[in-house]
mmCIF file of C-alpha atoms in Angstrom:
data_model
loop_
_atom_site.group_PDB
_atom_site.id
_atom_site.type_symbol
_atom_site.label_atom_id
_atom_site.label_comp_id
_atom_site.label_asym_id
_atom_site.label_seq_id
_atom_site.Cartn_x
_atom_site.Cartn_y
_atom_site.Cartn_z
ATOM 1 C CA MET A 262 129.126 72.685 68.849
ATOM 2 C CA SER A 263 125.786 71.412 70.197
ATOM 3 C CA ARG A 264 122.785 71.351 67.923
ATOM 4 C CA ARG A 265 119.731 73.079 69.342
ATOM 5 C CA ARG A 266 116.561 71.021 69.179
ATOM 6 C CA PRO A 267 113.741 72.793 67.275
ATOM 7 C CA PRO A 268 110.846 73.978 69.463
ATOM 8 C CA THR A 269 108.015 71.524 69.965
ATOM 9 C CA PRO A 270 104.821 72.703 68.181
ATOM 10 C CA LEU A 271 102.174 74.056 70.520
ATOM 11 C CA PRO A 272 99.161 71.779 71.108
ATOM 12 C CA ASP A 273 96.095 72.178 68.950
ATOM 13 C CA GLY A 274 93.049 73.700 70.580
ATOM 14 C CA LEU A 275 94.830 76.293 72.709
ATOM 15 C CA PRO A 276 92.846 79.520 73.151
ATOM 16 C CA GLU A 277 94.188 82.199 70.838
ATOM 17 C CA ALA A 278 95.306 84.461 73.698
ATOM 18 C CA VAL A 279 97.258 81.556 75.260
ATOM 19 C CA ARG A 280 98.894 80.788 71.906
ATOM 20 C CA ILE A 281 99.898 84.453 71.512
ATOM 21 C CA LEU A 282 101.497 84.554 74.967
ATOM 22 C CA LEU A 283 103.409 81.265 74.586
ATOM 23 C CA THR A 284 104.569 82.164 71.083
ATOM 24 C CA GLU A 285 106.065 85.400 72.368
ATOM 25 C CA LEU A 286 107.690 83.761 75.391
ATOM 26 C CA ARG A 287 109.225 81.040 73.219
ATOM 27 C CA ALA A 288 110.549 83.653 70.809
ATOM 28 C CA LEU A 289 112.102 85.606 73.696
ATOM 29 C CA LYS A 290 113.834 82.461 74.916
ATOM 30 C CA GLU A 291 115.210 81.633 71.471
ATOM 31 C CA GLU A 292 116.408 85.170 70.754
ATOM 32 C CA SER A 293 118.130 85.412 74.137
ATOM 33 C CA GLY A 294 120.056 82.178 73.507
ATOM 34 C CA LEU A 295 118.927 80.750 76.859
ATOM 35 C CA ASP A 296 118.323 77.013 77.030
ATOM 36 C CA LEU A 297 116.329 75.192 79.692
ATOM 37 C CA ARG A 298 119.418 74.584 81.817
ATOM 38 C CA ALA A 299 120.190 78.310 81.796
ATOM 39 C CA LEU A 300 116.611 79.128 82.781
ATOM 40 C CA GLU A 301 116.870 76.652 85.655
ATOM 41 C CA ARG A 302 120.112 78.252 86.888
ATOM 42 C CA ARG A 303 118.837 81.825 86.644
ATOM 43 C CA THR A 304 115.236 81.459 87.884
ATOM 44 C CA HIS A 305 113.350 79.738 90.671
ATOM 45 C CA ALA A 306 112.005 76.944 88.448
ATOM 46 C CA SER A 307 113.405 73.657 87.173
ATOM 47 C CA ARG A 308 114.081 73.033 83.499
ATOM 48 C CA SER A 309 111.319 70.418 83.435
ATOM 49 C CA SER A 310 108.876 73.078 84.634
ATOM 50 C CA TRP A 311 110.065 75.506 81.951
ATOM 51 C CA SER A 312 109.724 72.775 79.342
ATOM 52 C CA ARG A 313 106.118 72.053 80.337
ATOM 53 C CA TRP A 314 105.214 75.749 80.542
ATOM 54 C CA LEU A 315 106.663 76.760 77.178
ATOM 55 C CA SER A 316 105.256 73.687 75.428
ATOM 56 C CA GLY A 317 101.736 74.451 76.638
ATOM 57 C CA GLU A 318 101.553 71.232 78.639
ATOM 58 C CA THR A 319 100.847 73.085 81.897
ATOM 59 C CA TRP A 320 99.966 76.711 82.592
ATOM 60 C CA ILE A 321 102.861 79.085 83.238
ATOM 61 C CA PRO A 322 102.672 81.139 86.471
ATOM 62 C CA ALA A 323 102.678 84.916 86.292
ATOM 63 C CA ASP A 324 105.947 85.235 88.230
ATOM 64 C CA ALA A 325 107.698 82.969 85.719
ATOM 65 C CA VAL A 326 106.577 85.289 82.900
ATOM 66 C CA VAL A 327 108.026 88.261 84.778
ATOM 67 C CA SER A 328 111.287 86.372 85.407
ATOM 68 C CA LEU A 329 111.677 85.561 81.717
ATOM 69 C CA ALA A 330 110.904 89.158 80.762
ATOM 70 C CA ASP A 331 113.593 90.405 83.165
ATOM 71 C CA LEU A 332 116.157 87.929 81.830
ATOM 72 C CA CYS A 333 115.449 88.886 78.216
ATOM 73 C CA GLY A 334 115.077 92.639 78.753
ATOM 74 C CA ALA A 335 111.455 92.543 77.583
ATOM 75 C CA ASP A 336 108.536 94.737 78.681
ATOM 76 C CA ALA A 337 107.400 92.948 81.857
ATOM 77 C CA ARG A 338 104.252 95.082 82.218
ATOM 78 C CA ARG A 339 103.091 94.292 78.702
ATOM 79 C CA LEU A 340 103.741 90.571 79.177
ATOM 80 C CA ALA A 341 101.854 90.694 82.475
ATOM 81 C CA VAL A 342 98.785 92.016 80.652
ATOM 82 C CA LEU A 343 99.210 89.312 77.983
ATOM 83 C CA TRP A 344 99.314 86.729 80.772
ATOM 84 C CA GLU A 345 96.162 88.082 82.437
ATOM 85 C CA VAL A 346 94.130 87.939 79.234
ATOM 86 C CA ALA A 347 95.504 84.487 78.364
ATOM 87 C CA ASP A 348 94.767 83.244 81.882
ATOM 88 C CA GLU A 349 91.118 84.215 81.549
ATOM 89 C CA ALA A 350 90.914 82.702 78.066
ATOM 90 C CA ARG A 351 92.180 79.331 79.244
ATOM 91 C CA ARG A 352 89.813 79.408 82.243
ATOM 92 C CA SER A 353 86.983 79.763 79.766
ATOM 93 C CA ALA A 354 88.268 76.659 77.948
ATOM 94 C CA PRO A 355 89.655 74.409 80.714
ATOM 95 C CA SER A 356 90.113 71.423 78.424
ATOM 96 C CA ALA A 357 92.790 73.197 76.381
ATOM 97 C CA VAL A 358 95.396 73.513 79.145
ATOM 98 C CA GLU A 359 95.706 72.411 82.737
ATOM 99 C CA VAL A 360 93.523 74.547 84.983
ATOM 100 C CA ALA A 361 95.628 76.105 87.731
ATOM 101 C CA THR A 362 94.167 76.199 91.220
ATOM 102 C CA THR A 363 93.926 79.964 91.488
ATOM 103 C CA ALA A 364 90.316 80.270 92.547
ATOM 104 C CA GLU A 365 90.052 82.941 95.189
ATOM 105 C CA PRO A 366 88.911 81.685 98.604
ATOM 106 C CA LEU A 367 86.473 84.021 100.239
ATOM 107 C CA THR A 368 86.923 84.818 103.914
ATOM 108 C CA ALA A 369 84.149 83.318 106.002
ATOM 109 C CA ALA A 370 81.773 86.064 107.067
ATOM 110 C CA PRO A 371 78.098 86.325 107.918
ATOM 111 C CA PRO A 372 76.147 86.682 104.682
ATOM 112 C CA PRO A 373 74.992 90.287 104.306
ATOM 113 C CA THR A 374 71.430 91.150 103.562
ATOM 114 C CA ALA A 375 70.863 90.996 99.827
ATOM 115 C CA PRO A 376 70.358 94.410 98.228
ATOM 116 C CA ASP A 377 66.963 95.322 96.978
ATOM 117 C CA PRO A 378 66.969 94.683 93.192
ATOM 118 C CA ALA A 379 64.217 97.245 92.924
ATOM 119 C CA GLU A 380 66.814 99.976 93.396
ATOM 120 C CA PRO A 381 68.400 100.223 89.955
ATOM 121 C CA VAL A 382 71.475 102.313 89.297
ATOM 122 C CA THR A 383 70.423 104.687 86.585
ATOM 123 C CA ASP A 384 72.806 105.470 83.775
ATOM 124 C CA ALA A 385 71.087 108.802 83.206
ATOM 125 C CA VAL A 386 73.266 111.802 83.968
ATOM 126 C CA PRO A 387 72.662 115.534 83.551
ATOM 127 C CA GLY A 388 73.154 116.713 79.984
ATOM 128 C CA THR A 389 74.093 114.658 76.965
ATOM 129 C CA ASP A 390 77.860 115.165 76.905
ATOM 130 C CA THR A 391 79.989 112.206 75.946
ATOM 131 C CA VAL A 392 83.685 111.481 75.618
ATOM 132 C CA LEU A 393 85.279 109.084 73.175
ATOM 133 C CA VAL A 394 87.159 106.015 74.284
ATOM 134 C CA PRO A 395 88.655 103.281 72.094
ATOM 135 C CA ASP A 396 86.216 101.065 70.244
ATOM 136 C CA LEU A 397 87.302 97.719 71.668
ATOM 137 C CA SER A 398 86.023 95.908 68.596
ATOM 138 C CA ARG A 399 88.481 97.568 66.218
ATOM 139 C CA THR A 400 91.953 96.487 65.118
ATOM 140 C CA THR A 401 94.743 97.671 67.395
ATOM 141 C CA ASP A 402 98.502 97.364 67.580
ATOM 142 C CA LEU A 403 100.056 95.735 70.616
ATOM 143 C CA GLY A 404 101.943 98.209 72.737
ATOM 144 C CA PRO A 405 102.843 98.990 76.318
ATOM 145 C CA GLY A 406 100.137 98.741 78.637
ATOM 146 C CA GLU A 407 91.087 91.854 88.523
ATOM 147 C CA PRO A 408 91.196 89.300 85.742
ATOM 148 C CA VAL A 409 89.310 89.524 82.455
ATOM 149 C CA HIS A 410 86.009 87.743 82.970
ATOM 150 C CA ALA A 411 84.482 85.756 80.173
ATOM 151 C CA GLY A 412 81.179 87.475 80.804
ATOM 152 C CA SER A 413 82.745 90.791 79.878
ATOM 153 C CA TRP A 414 83.006 89.689 76.269
ATOM 154 C CA ALA A 415 80.014 87.375 75.961
ATOM 155 C CA GLY A 416 78.517 87.407 72.514
ATOM 156 C CA ARG A 417 81.573 88.905 70.785
ATOM 157 C CA THR A 418 82.365 85.941 68.582
ATOM 158 C CA ARG A 419 82.875 87.656 65.228
ATOM 159 C CA PRO A 420 86.576 87.205 64.242
ATOM 160 C CA ARG A 421 88.723 90.314 64.221
ATOM 161 C CA ARG A 422 92.336 90.802 63.243
ATOM 162 C CA LEU A 423 95.078 91.860 65.612
ATOM 163 C CA LEU A 424 98.437 93.026 64.376
ATOM 164 C CA PHE A 425 100.841 91.121 66.609
ATOM 165 C CA LEU A 426 104.123 92.997 67.063
ATOM 166 C CA GLY A 427 107.124 92.183 69.220
ATOM 167 C CA ALA A 428 109.172 89.034 69.158
ATOM 168 C CA VAL A 429 106.943 87.477 66.498
ATOM 169 C CA ALA A 430 106.855 90.567 64.278
ATOM 170 C CA GLY A 431 104.682 90.497 61.214
ATOM 171 C CA CYS A 432 102.530 87.555 62.249
ATOM 172 C CA THR A 433 98.844 88.439 61.734
ATOM 173 C CA LEU A 434 96.500 86.502 63.980
ATOM 174 C CA VAL A 435 92.738 86.113 63.711
ATOM 175 C CA ALA A 436 91.309 86.515 67.198
ATOM 176 C CA GLY A 437 87.906 85.819 68.677
ATOM 177 C CA SER A 438 86.526 87.259 71.874
ATOM 178 C CA ALA A 439 89.750 86.734 73.856
ATOM 179 C CA GLY A 440 91.729 88.471 71.108
ATOM 180 C CA VAL A 441 89.432 91.484 71.253
ATOM 181 C CA ALA A 442 90.044 91.705 74.989
ATOM 182 C CA LEU A 443 93.786 91.332 74.406
ATOM 183 C CA GLY A 444 93.975 94.174 71.925
ATOM 184 C CA ALA A 445 91.947 96.463 74.164
ATOM 185 C CA ALA A 446 94.009 95.637 77.225
ATOM 186 C CA LEU A 447 97.221 96.663 75.525
ATOM 187 C CA GLN A 448 96.047 99.954 74.072
ATOM 188 C CA THR A 449 96.617 103.263 75.843
ATOM 189 C CA PRO A 450 93.987 105.532 74.334
ATOM 190 C CA PRO A 451 94.490 109.189 73.451
ATOM 191 C CA VAL A 452 91.897 111.699 74.569
ATOM 192 C CA ALA A 453 91.290 114.964 72.816
ATOM 193 C CA GLY A 454 93.090 117.745 74.647
ATOM 194 C CA ASP A 455 95.247 115.435 76.776
ATOM 195 C CA ALA A 456 98.977 115.959 76.753
ATOM 196 C CA GLY A 457 100.655 113.221 74.780
ATOM 197 C CA ALA A 458 97.486 112.243 72.961
ATOM 198 C CA GLY A 459 97.989 109.915 70.044
ATOM 199 C CA PRO A 460 96.573 110.081 66.527
ATOM 200 C CA SER A 461 93.126 111.624 66.338
ATOM 201 C CA GLU A 462 91.927 108.907 64.007
ATOM 202 C CA THR A 463 92.092 106.257 66.738
ATOM 203 C CA ALA A 464 88.797 104.341 66.770
ATOM 204 C CA ARG A 465 86.589 105.405 69.660
ATOM 205 C CA ARG A 466 83.089 105.057 71.035
ATOM 206 C CA PRO A 467 81.130 107.387 73.330
ATOM 207 C CA VAL A 468 80.871 107.036 77.096
ATOM 208 C CA LYS A 469 78.686 109.376 79.127
ATOM 209 C CA VAL A 470 80.403 112.166 81.011
ATOM 210 C CA LEU A 471 79.888 112.187 84.785
ATOM 211 C CA SER A 472 80.722 114.825 87.340
ATOM 212 C CA ARG A 473 82.809 113.841 90.340
ATOM 213 C CA HIS A 474 79.692 114.182 92.484
ATOM 214 C CA ASP A 475 77.846 111.776 90.159
ATOM 215 C CA VAL A 476 80.582 109.150 90.567
ATOM 216 C CA LEU A 477 80.413 109.254 94.358
ATOM 217 C CA VAL A 478 76.599 109.125 94.354
ATOM 218 C CA ARG A 479 76.744 105.993 92.189
ATOM 219 C CA ALA A 480 79.442 104.473 94.445
ATOM 220 C CA ARG A 481 77.167 104.956 97.491
ATOM 221 C CA SER A 482 74.214 103.321 95.720
ATOM 222 C CA TRP A 483 75.534 99.844 96.636
ATOM 223 C CA HIS A 484 75.175 100.745 100.357
ATOM 224 C CA PRO A 485 78.854 100.565 101.396
ATOM 225 C CA HIS A 486 79.715 99.430 104.919
ATOM 226 C CA SER A 487 76.151 98.526 105.795
ATOM 227 C CA ALA A 488 73.980 95.441 106.125
ATOM 228 C CA ARG A 489 72.607 96.136 102.626
ATOM 229 C CA ARG A 490 76.014 96.127 100.936
ATOM 230 C CA VAL A 491 76.496 94.049 97.783
ATOM 231 C CA PRO A 492 78.507 90.869 98.510
ATOM 232 C CA TYR A 493 81.842 90.472 96.706
ATOM 233 C CA ASP A 494 81.829 87.786 94.014
ATOM 234 C CA GLN A 495 83.916 87.678 90.841
ATOM 235 C CA ASN A 496 81.368 85.421 89.163
ATOM 236 C CA ALA A 497 78.162 87.207 90.147
ATOM 237 C CA GLY A 498 76.444 90.354 88.944
ATOM 238 C CA PHE A 499 74.191 93.094 90.309
ATOM 239 C CA GLN A 500 72.299 95.639 88.193
ATOM 240 C CA GLY A 501 74.237 94.406 85.169
ATOM 241 C CA TYR A 502 77.740 94.843 86.642
ATOM 242 C CA ARG A 503 80.141 92.257 88.062
ATOM 243 C CA THR A 504 80.280 92.366 91.837
ATOM 244 C CA ASP A 505 84.069 92.445 92.062
ATOM 245 C CA GLY A 506 86.345 95.464 92.436
ATOM 246 C CA SER A 507 86.597 96.474 88.791
ATOM 247 C CA GLY A 508 82.911 95.804 88.166
ATOM 248 C CA TYR A 509 81.983 98.091 91.071
ATOM 249 C CA ALA A 510 84.302 100.868 89.836
ATOM 250 C CA SER A 511 82.865 100.488 86.331
ATOM 251 C CA MET A 512 79.372 100.932 87.763
ATOM 252 C CA ALA A 513 80.444 104.084 89.608
ATOM 253 C CA LEU A 514 81.901 105.496 86.369
ATOM 254 C CA GLY A 515 78.906 104.481 84.239
ATOM 255 C CA LEU A 516 81.055 102.345 81.909
ATOM 256 C CA PRO A 517 79.584 99.665 79.620
ATOM 257 C CA LYS A 518 78.196 96.665 81.501
ATOM 258 C CA PRO A 519 79.351 94.297 82.954
ATOM 259 C CA GLY A 520 82.497 96.438 83.253
ATOM 260 C CA PRO A 521 86.127 96.101 82.111
ATOM 261 C CA ASN A 522 88.683 94.396 84.348
ATOM 262 C CA SER A 523 91.315 96.375 86.255
ATOM 263 C CA ALA A 524 93.934 96.109 83.500
ATOM 264 C CA LEU A 525 91.484 97.440 80.902
ATOM 265 C CA LEU A 526 90.342 100.206 83.244
ATOM 266 C CA GLU A 527 93.910 101.430 83.574
ATOM 267 C CA ALA A 528 94.852 100.936 79.922
ATOM 268 C CA SER A 529 91.713 102.102 78.137
ATOM 269 C CA TYR A 530 89.436 104.192 80.352
ATOM 270 C CA CYS A 531 91.796 106.384 82.365
ATOM 271 C CA ARG A 532 95.311 107.770 82.495
ATOM 272 C CA ARG A 533 97.830 107.544 85.294
ATOM 273 C CA ILE A 534 98.300 110.560 87.546
ATOM 274 C CA PRO A 535 100.418 111.178 90.667
ATOM 275 C CA MET A 536 98.700 109.960 93.814
ATOM 276 C CA ALA A 537 99.001 113.448 95.291
ATOM 277 C CA SER A 538 96.798 114.764 92.450
ATOM 278 C CA LEU A 539 93.822 112.509 93.231
ATOM 279 C CA LEU A 540 90.414 114.161 93.289
ATOM 280 C CA PRO A 541 86.974 112.743 94.225
ATOM 281 C CA GLY A 542 85.878 110.180 91.631
ATOM 282 C CA ASP A 543 89.410 109.261 90.520
ATOM 283 C CA LEU A 544 90.594 105.664 90.832
ATOM 284 C CA VAL A 545 93.413 103.915 92.651
ATOM 285 C CA ILE A 546 94.310 100.746 90.729
ATOM 286 C CA LYS A 547 96.592 97.795 91.339
ATOM 287 C CA ALA A 548 96.446 95.888 88.058
ATOM 288 C CA SER A 549 99.495 93.658 88.576
ATOM 289 C CA GLY A 550 99.816 90.357 90.386
ATOM 290 C CA GLY A 551 97.400 87.489 90.782
ATOM 291 C CA ALA A 552 93.634 87.566 90.945
ATOM 292 C CA ASP A 553 93.792 87.542 94.745
ATOM 293 C CA VAL A 554 95.682 90.858 94.981
ATOM 294 C CA ARG A 555 94.468 93.017 92.075
ATOM 295 C CA GLU A 556 92.018 95.707 93.144
ATOM 296 C CA VAL A 557 90.353 98.995 92.228
ATOM 297 C CA LEU A 558 89.285 101.747 94.629
ATOM 298 C CA VAL A 559 87.152 104.832 94.027
ATOM 299 C CA PHE A 560 88.907 107.769 95.692
ATOM 300 C CA GLU A 561 86.683 110.011 97.837
ATOM 301 C CA ARG A 562 88.870 112.435 99.831
ATOM 302 C CA TRP A 563 92.083 112.821 101.805
ATOM 303 C CA THR A 564 91.922 112.196 105.541
ATOM 304 C CA SER A 565 94.007 115.323 106.218
ATOM 305 C CA PRO A 566 95.934 118.052 104.370
ATOM 306 C CA ALA A 567 99.108 115.987 104.904
ATOM 307 C CA ARG A 568 97.741 113.419 102.384
ATOM 308 C CA ARG A 569 99.125 110.380 104.179
ATOM 309 C CA ALA A 570 95.866 108.397 103.842
ATOM 310 C CA TYR A 571 92.550 108.673 102.038
ATOM 311 C CA TRP A 572 88.916 107.616 102.198
ATOM 312 C CA ALA A 573 87.805 105.343 99.356
ATOM 313 C CA TYR A 574 84.929 103.161 98.216
ATOM 314 C CA GLN A 575 85.773 99.577 97.354
ATOM 315 C CA GLN A 576 84.188 96.235 96.583
ATOM 316 C CA ARG A 577 86.313 94.378 99.114
ATOM 317 C CA ARG A 578 87.081 90.652 99.030
ATOM 318 C CA GLY A 579 85.326 88.614 101.677
ATOM 319 C CA TYR A 580 83.077 91.530 102.615
ATOM 320 C CA GLY A 581 81.479 93.477 99.793
ATOM 321 C CA THR A 582 80.908 97.189 99.236
ATOM 322 C CA ASP A 583 82.943 99.138 101.761
ATOM 323 C CA HIS A 584 83.880 102.706 102.716
ATOM 324 C CA LEU A 585 87.282 102.701 104.363
ATOM 325 C CA VAL A 586 90.596 104.491 104.904
ATOM 326 C CA ARG A 587 93.546 103.316 102.804
ATOM 327 C CA GLY A 588 97.155 104.393 102.336
ATOM 328 C CA ASP A 589 98.138 102.196 99.377
ATOM 329 C CA GLY A 590 100.103 103.881 96.604
ATOM 330 C CA LEU A 591 101.570 106.625 98.770
ATOM 331 C CA THR A 592 105.045 105.100 99.222
ATOM 332 C CA PRO A 593 107.821 105.015 96.574
ATOM 333 C CA GLY A 594 107.678 101.938 94.359
ATOM 334 C CA ALA A 595 104.094 101.080 95.315
ATOM 335 C CA ASP A 596 102.037 98.867 92.985
ATOM 336 C CA HIS A 597 98.929 101.036 93.384
ATOM 337 C CA HIS A 598 98.612 103.945 90.959
ATOM 338 C CA GLY A 599 96.353 106.951 90.705
ATOM 339 C CA CYS A 600 94.191 106.993 87.566
ATOM 340 C CA ARG A 601 91.970 109.772 86.202
ATOM 341 C CA PRO A 602 88.957 108.492 84.209
ATOM 342 C CA TYR A 603 88.526 110.146 80.822
ATOM 343 C CA ASN A 604 84.766 110.531 81.265
ATOM 344 C CA VAL A 605 84.857 112.325 84.651
ATOM 345 C CA GLN A 606 84.764 116.111 84.736
ATOM 346 C CA ASP A 607 85.079 118.570 87.603
ATOM 347 C CA ASP A 608 81.881 119.596 89.341
ATOM 348 C CA PRO A 609 80.451 122.944 88.212
ATOM 349 C CA VAL A 610 81.517 125.859 90.386
ATOM 350 C CA GLY A 611 78.555 127.255 92.337
#
């Protein structure tokens, strides 16, 4: 009977979100009884690659995380969110682990005319109604659930505790800013009156209520499909919001600046709905995959009663703010999902 070698300790200095992800992946491997040779036989990667990934020597690709989840019968969606948050955390601290070359190349295009900064997007909306969404600074339990940008959590350095459940049950971890993002990304918030709402005592904070008309007016304020459109840039900002897809959608919804990423939008600020139920101001989100494929669209209207395509507003890669026809999410098994924001209400009749 062969003696299994004990796992190599993870390197010091890893970002907390990276340590959480690798700890869970290592636990899944041990509990499944798979060794590196078995992983090599049953996945696309060599055992030396698996050894480097699980030891924290080099960064593990997202598809390898999904492969391990499938082999071990784990929640692949939850691990994908863990990977996204950890990926952003290690990008913010490149000395801790090897920086993967995943920077998004922008398609060469004539630079659009810069928008006039004198045209602010006002957060004022009619009335004073608010809805409650999770307070992202509070403790949360890990559960099912465009990359997280460091700027989204700038200044949140006060330690907070996360209850880490799953393969490493019972291990309490003190998390900094990346941990706060991690807990928020994995929480599906209840909303008063929603079917399937969770406990009413869930920590929340107010977000202004917008009508569907308000959302579309805000979406048009970045001059879509015109020379004055806002250029796409994951690392830039305009009127306090990131100028990527999730930042643009956050602006349209009046969410806290600089805006949550696509995974947090889906997990914490809206609930999934059938694509056929989309109404103006709803979102279409693809929160899975790499940074070069994740996207968020603001639904405007169907192109016809047949509902085979729709008009949407989008902060499009290589172009900027756009108004275009899309059909993503309308076929079985599609990665795009319809999402209804909690803070959007139907327009008043009459």
